[in-house]
PDB file of C-alpha atoms and ligand atoms in Angstrom:
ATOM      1  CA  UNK A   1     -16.367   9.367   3.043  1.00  0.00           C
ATOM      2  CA  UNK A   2     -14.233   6.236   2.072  1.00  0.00           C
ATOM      3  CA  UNK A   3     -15.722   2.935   3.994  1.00  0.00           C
ATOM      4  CA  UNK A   4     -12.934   1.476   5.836  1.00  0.00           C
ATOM      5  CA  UNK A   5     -12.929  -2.463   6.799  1.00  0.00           C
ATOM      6  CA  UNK A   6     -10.583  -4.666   8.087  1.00  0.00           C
ATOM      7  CA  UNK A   7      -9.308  -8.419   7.383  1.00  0.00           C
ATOM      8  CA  UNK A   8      -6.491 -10.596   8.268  1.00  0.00           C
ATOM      9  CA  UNK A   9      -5.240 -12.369   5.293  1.00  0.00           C
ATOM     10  CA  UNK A  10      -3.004 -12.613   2.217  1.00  0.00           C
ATOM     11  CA  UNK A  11      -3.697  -9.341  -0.609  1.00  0.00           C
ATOM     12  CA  UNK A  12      -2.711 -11.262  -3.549  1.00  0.00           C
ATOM     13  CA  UNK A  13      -5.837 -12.940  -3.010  1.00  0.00           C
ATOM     14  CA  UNK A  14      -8.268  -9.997  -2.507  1.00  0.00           C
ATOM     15  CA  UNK A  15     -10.914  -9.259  -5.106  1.00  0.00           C
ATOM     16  CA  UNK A  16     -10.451  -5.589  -5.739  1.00  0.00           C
ATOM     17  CA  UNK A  17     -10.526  -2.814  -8.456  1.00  0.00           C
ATOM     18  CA  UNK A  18      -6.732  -2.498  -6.807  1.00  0.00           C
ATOM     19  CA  UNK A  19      -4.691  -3.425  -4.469  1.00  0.00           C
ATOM     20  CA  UNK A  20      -1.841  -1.766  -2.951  1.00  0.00           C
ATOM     21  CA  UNK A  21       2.157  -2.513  -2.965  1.00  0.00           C
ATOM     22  CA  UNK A  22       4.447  -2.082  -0.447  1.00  0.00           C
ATOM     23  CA  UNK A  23       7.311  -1.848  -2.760  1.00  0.00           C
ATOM     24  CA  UNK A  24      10.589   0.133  -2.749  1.00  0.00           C
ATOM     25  CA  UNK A  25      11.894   2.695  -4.811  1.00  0.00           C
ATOM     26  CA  UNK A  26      13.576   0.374  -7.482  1.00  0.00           C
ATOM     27  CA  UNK A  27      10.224  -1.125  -8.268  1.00  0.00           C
ATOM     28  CA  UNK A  28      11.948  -4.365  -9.982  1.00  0.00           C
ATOM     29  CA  UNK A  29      10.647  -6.755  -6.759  1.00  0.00           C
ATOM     30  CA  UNK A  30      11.892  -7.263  -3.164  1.00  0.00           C
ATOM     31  CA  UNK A  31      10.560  -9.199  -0.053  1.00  0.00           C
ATOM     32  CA  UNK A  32       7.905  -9.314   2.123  1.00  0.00           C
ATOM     33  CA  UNK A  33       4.497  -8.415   0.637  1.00  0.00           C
ATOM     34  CA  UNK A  34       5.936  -7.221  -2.763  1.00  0.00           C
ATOM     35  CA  UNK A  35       7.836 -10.298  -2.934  1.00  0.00           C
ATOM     36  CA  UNK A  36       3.945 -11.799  -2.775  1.00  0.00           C
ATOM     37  CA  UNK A  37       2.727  -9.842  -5.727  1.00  0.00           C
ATOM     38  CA  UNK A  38       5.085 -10.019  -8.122  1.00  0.00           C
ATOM     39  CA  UNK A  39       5.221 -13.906  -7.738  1.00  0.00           C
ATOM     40  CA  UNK A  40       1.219 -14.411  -7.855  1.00  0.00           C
ATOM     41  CA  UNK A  41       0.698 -11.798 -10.533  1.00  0.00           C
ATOM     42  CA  UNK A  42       3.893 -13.386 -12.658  1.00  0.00           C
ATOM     43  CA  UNK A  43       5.943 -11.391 -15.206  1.00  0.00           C
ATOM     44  CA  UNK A  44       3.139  -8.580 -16.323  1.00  0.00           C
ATOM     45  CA  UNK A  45       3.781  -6.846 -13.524  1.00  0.00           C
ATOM     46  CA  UNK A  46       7.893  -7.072 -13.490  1.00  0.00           C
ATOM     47  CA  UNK A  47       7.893  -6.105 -17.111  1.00  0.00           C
ATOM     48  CA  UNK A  48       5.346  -2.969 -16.272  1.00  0.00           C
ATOM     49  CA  UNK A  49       7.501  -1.790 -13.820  1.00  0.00           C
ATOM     50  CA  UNK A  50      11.063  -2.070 -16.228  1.00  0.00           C
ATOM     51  CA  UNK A  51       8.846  -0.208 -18.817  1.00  0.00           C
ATOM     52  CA  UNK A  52       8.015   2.961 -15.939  1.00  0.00           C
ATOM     53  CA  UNK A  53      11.611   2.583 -15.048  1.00  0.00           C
ATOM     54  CA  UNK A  54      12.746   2.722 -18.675  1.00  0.00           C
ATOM     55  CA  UNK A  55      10.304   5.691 -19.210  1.00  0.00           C
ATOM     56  CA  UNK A  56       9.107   7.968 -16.783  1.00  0.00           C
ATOM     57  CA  UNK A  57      10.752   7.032 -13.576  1.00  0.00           C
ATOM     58  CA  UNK A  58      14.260   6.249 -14.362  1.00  0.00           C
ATOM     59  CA  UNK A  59      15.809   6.731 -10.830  1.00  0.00           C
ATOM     60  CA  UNK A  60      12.799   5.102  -8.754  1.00  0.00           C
ATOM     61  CA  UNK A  61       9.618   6.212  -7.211  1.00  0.00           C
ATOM     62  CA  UNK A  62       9.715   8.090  -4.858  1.00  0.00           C
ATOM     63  CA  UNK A  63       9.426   7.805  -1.455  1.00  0.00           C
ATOM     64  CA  UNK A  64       5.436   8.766  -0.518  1.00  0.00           C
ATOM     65  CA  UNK A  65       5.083   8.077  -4.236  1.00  0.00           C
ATOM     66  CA  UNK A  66       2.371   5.905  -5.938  1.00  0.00           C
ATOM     67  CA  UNK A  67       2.508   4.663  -9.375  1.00  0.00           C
ATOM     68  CA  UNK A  68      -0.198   2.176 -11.243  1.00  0.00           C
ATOM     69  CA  UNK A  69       0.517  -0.762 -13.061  1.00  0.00           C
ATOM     70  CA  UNK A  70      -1.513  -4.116 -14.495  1.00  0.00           C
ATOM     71  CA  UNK A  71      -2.310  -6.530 -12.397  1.00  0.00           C
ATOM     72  CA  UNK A  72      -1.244  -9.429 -14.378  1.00  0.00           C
ATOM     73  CA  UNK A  73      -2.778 -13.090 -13.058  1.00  0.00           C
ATOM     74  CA  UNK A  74      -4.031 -11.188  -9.605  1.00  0.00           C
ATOM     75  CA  UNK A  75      -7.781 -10.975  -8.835  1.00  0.00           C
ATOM     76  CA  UNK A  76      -7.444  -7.020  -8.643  1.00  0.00           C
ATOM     77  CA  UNK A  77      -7.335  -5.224 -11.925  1.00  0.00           C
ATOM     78  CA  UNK A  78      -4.758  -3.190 -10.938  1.00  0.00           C
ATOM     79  CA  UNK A  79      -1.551  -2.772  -8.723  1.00  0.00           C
ATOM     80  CA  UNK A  80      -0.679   0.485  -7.363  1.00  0.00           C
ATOM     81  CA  UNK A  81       2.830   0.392  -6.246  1.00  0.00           C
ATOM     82  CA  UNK A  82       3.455   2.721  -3.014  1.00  0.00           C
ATOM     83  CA  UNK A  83       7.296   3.614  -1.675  1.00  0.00           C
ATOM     84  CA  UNK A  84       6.492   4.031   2.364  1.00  0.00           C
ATOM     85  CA  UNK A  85       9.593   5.481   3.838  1.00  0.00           C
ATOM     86  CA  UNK A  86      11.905   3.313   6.563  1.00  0.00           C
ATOM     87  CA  UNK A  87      11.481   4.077   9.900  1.00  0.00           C
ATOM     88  CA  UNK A  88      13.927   6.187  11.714  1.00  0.00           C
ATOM     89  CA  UNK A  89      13.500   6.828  15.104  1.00  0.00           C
ATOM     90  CA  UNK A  90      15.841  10.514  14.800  1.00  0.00           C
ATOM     91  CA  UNK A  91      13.551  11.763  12.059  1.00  0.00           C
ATOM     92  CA  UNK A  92       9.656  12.185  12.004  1.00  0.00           C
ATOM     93  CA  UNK A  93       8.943  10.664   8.384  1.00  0.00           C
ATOM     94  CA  UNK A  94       4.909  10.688   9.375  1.00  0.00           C
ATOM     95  CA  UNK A  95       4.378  12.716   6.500  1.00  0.00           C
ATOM     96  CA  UNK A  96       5.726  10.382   3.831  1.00  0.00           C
ATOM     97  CA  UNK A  97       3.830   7.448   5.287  1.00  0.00           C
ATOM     98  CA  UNK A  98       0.421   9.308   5.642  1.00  0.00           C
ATOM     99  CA  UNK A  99       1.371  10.562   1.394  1.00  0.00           C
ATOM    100  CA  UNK A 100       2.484   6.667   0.224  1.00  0.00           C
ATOM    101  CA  UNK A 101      -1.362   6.218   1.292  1.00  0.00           C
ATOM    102  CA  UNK A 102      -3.347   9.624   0.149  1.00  0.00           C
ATOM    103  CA  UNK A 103      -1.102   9.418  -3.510  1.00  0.00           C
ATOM    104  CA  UNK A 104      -2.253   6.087  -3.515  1.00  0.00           C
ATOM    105  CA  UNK A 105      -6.106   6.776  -3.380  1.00  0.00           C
ATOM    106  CA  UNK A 106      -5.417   9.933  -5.890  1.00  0.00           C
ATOM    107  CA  UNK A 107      -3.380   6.930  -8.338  1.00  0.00           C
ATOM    108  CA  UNK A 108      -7.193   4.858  -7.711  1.00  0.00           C
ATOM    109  CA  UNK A 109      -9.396   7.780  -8.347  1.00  0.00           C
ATOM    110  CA  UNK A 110      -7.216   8.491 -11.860  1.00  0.00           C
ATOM    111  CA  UNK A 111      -7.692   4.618 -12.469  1.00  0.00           C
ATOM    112  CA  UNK A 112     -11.469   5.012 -11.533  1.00  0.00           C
ATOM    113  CA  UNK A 113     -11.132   2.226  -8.793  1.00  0.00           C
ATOM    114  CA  UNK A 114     -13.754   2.276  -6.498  1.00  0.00           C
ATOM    115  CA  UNK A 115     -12.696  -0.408  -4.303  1.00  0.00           C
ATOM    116  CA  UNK A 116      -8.780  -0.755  -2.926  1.00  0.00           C
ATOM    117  CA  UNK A 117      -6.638  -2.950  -0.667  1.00  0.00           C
ATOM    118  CA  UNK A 118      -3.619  -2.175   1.441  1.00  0.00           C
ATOM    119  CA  UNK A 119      -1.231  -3.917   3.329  1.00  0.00           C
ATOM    120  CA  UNK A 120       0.351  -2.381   6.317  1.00  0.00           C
ATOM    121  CA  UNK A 121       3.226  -0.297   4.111  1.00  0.00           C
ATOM    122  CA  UNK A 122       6.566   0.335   5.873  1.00  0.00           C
ATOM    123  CA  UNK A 123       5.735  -2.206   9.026  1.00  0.00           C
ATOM    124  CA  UNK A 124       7.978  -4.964   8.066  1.00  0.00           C
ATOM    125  CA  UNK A 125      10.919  -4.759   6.516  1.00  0.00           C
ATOM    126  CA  UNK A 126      11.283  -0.945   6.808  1.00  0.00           C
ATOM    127  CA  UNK A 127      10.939  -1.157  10.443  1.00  0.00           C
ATOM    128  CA  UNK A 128       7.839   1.402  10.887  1.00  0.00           C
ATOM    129  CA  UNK A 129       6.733   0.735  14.867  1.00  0.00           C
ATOM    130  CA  UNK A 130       3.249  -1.567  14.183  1.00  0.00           C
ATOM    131  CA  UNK A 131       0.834   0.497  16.420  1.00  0.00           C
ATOM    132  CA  UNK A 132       2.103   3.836  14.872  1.00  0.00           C
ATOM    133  CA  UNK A 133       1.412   2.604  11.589  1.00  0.00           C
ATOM    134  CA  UNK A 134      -1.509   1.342  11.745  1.00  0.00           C
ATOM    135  CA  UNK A 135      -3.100   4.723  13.988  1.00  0.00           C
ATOM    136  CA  UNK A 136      -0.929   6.846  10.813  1.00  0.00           C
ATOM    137  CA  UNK A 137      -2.931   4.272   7.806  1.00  0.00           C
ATOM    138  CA  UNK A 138      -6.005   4.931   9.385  1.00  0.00           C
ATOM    139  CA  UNK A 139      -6.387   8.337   9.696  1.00  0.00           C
ATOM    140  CA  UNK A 140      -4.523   9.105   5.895  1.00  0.00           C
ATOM    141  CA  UNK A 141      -7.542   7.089   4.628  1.00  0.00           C
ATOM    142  CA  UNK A 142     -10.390   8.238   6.885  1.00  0.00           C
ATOM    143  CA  UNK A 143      -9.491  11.598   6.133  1.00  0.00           C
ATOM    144  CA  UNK A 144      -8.471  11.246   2.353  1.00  0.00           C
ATOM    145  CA  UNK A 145     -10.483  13.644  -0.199  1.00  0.00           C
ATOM    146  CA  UNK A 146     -10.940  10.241  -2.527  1.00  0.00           C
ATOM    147  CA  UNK A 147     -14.210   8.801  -4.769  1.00  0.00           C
ATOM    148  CA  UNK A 148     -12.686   5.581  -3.368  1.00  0.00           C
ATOM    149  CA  UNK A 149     -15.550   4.187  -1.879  1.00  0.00           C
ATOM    150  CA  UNK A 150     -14.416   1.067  -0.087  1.00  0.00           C
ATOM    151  CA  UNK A 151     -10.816   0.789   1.434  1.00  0.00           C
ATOM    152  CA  UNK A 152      -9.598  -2.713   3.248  1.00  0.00           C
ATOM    153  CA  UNK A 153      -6.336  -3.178   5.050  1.00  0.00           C
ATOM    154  CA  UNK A 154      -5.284  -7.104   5.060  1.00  0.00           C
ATOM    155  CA  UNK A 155      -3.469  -7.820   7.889  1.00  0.00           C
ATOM    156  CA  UNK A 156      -1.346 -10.739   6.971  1.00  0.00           C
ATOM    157  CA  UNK A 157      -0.765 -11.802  10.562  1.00  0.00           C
ATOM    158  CA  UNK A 158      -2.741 -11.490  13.829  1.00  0.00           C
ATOM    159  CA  UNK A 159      -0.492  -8.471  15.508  1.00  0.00           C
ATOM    160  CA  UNK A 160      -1.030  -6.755  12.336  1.00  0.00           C
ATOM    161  CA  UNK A 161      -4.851  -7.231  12.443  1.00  0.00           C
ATOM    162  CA  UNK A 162      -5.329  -5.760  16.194  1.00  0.00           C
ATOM    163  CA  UNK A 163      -3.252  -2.965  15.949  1.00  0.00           C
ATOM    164  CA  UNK A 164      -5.305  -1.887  12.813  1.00  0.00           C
ATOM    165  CA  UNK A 165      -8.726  -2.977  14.812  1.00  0.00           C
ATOM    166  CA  UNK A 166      -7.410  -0.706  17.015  1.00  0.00           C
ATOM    167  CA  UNK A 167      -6.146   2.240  15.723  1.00  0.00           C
ATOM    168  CA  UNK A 168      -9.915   2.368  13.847  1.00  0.00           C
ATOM    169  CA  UNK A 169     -11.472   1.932  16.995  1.00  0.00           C
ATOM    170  CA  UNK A 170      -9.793   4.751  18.408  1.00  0.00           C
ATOM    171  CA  UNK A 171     -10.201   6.794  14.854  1.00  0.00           C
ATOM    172  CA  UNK A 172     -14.115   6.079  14.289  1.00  0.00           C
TER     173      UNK A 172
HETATM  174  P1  LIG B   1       7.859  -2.616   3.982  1.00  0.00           P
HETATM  175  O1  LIG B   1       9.182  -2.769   3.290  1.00  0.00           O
HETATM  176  O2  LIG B   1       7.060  -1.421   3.455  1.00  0.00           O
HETATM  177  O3  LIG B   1       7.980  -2.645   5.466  1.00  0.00           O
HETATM  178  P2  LIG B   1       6.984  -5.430   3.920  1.00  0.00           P
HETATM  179  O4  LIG B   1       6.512  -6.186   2.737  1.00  0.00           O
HETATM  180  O5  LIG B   1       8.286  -5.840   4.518  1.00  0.00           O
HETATM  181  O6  LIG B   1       6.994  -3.869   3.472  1.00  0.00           O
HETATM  182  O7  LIG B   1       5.886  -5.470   5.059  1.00  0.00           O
HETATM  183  C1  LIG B   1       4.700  -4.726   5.039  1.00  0.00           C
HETATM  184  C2  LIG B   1       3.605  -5.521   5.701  1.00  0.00           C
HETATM  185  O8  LIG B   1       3.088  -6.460   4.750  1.00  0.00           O
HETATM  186  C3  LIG B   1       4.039  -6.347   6.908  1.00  0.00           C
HETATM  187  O9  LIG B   1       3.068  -6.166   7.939  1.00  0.00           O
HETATM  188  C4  LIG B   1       4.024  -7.786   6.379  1.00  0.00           C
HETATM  189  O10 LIG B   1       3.698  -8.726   7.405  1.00  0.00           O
HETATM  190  C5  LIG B   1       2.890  -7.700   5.392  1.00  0.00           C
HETATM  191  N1  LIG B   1       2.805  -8.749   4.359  1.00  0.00           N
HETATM  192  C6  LIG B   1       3.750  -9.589   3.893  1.00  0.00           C
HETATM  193  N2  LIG B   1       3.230 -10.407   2.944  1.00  0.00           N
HETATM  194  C7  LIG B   1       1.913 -10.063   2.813  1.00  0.00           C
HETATM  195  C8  LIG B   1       0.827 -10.521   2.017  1.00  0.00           C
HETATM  196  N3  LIG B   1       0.975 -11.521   1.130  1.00  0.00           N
HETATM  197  N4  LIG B   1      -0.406  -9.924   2.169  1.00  0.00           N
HETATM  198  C9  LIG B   1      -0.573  -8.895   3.035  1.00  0.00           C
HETATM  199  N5  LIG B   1       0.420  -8.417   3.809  1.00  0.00           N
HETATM  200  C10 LIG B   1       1.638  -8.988   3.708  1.00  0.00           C
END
C-alpha cells in the first residue's frame, strides 16, 4: 500500500520522482499552484505542454485526466499535470476529483516514479469545499492499486495542512 505523509509547504520545491499539477484543461499555465510550476520549472515545461497540445491533446486534457511532462529546472524529474474538476454545489463531481488523483498515480507507475507529490487539486481556484477535498485526496490515494510507494500532499498554507491531517486521521 502507497505510504502517505503530509507537509505544509511550497511543491516546486519538493524532491520527488514527480510532482503533481493542478492545472486546467488548456495546459498552457494559469494561477495558483500551476502558476508556481511553470515559473520555477521555466519554459521546458510550457513548450512540453504546446507540443501535447499540438499532438495528442489538441482540445485539452480532460477533466480527471493526467498527462506527464519534463520537469524542466524543478527538483522532481517529472510533472504530471492533473485537470480536477470545479466545484459545483448542484452536481456531485466526486468522481472526477477522486480520477484527477488515481490517473495520476497510473501516469507515475507508466513513468516508473516511486515517489510523488500533490497539492490539494481543485481547492483554490476551482472552489472544491477544503475539508471535502482533502477526506476525497485521501482516500483516492490510500485506496489506489499503484507501485507508488511514497505519496506527500504539500499543503501550501496552514488550513490546507489540518484539513489533510485530518481527513488521514479519520482515513488511517
Ligand atoms: P485549482 O484550480 O485546482 O483549485 P489552485 O492552484 O487554485 O488549483 O489551488 C490548489 C491548491 O494549491 C490550493 O490549496 C492552493 O493554496 C495550493 N497552492 C498554490 N500554490 C502552491 C504551491 N506553490 N505549492 C503547493 N500548493 C500550492
Amino acid at each position: 500500500m502507497v505510504h502517505v505523509t503530509l507537509q505544509q509547504g511550497d511543491i516546486t520545491l519538493v524532491e520527488a520522482d514527480a510532482i503533481v499539477n493542478a492545472a486546467n484543461s488548456g495546459l498552457l499555465g494559469g494561477g495558483g499552484v500551476d502558476g508556481a510550476i511553470h515559473a520555477a520549472g521555466g519554459p521546458e515545461i510550457r513548450a512540453a505542454c504546446e507540443r501535447l497540445r499540438a499532438t495528442c491533446l489538441p482540445r485539452g486534457l480532460p477533466t480527471g485526466e493526467a498527462v506527464a511532462t519534463p520537469a524542466g529546472r524543478l527538483a522532481a524529474r517529472h510533472v504530471i499535470h492533473v485537470v480536477g474538476p470545479v466545484y459545483d454545489p448542484a452536481e456531485d463531481r466526486s468522481a472526477l476529483l477522486r480520477s484527477a488523483y488515481t490517473r495520476a498515480l497510473a501516469v507515475a507507475d507508466e513513468l516508473g516514479a516511486a515517489s510523488v507529490a500533490f497539492p490539494a487539486v481543485s481547492a483554490g481556484v476551482y472552489g472544491w469545499p477544503l475539508d471535502d477535498a482533502a477526506r476525497l485526496a485521501v482516500t483516492a490515494v490510500l485506496t489506489a492499486d499503484t507501485r507508488v510507494a511514497q505519496a506527500r500532499f504539500v499543503l501550501f498554507d496552514d488550513r490546507a495542512y489540518r484539513a489533510f491531517s485530518a481527513a488521514l486521521a479519520a482515513a488511517s
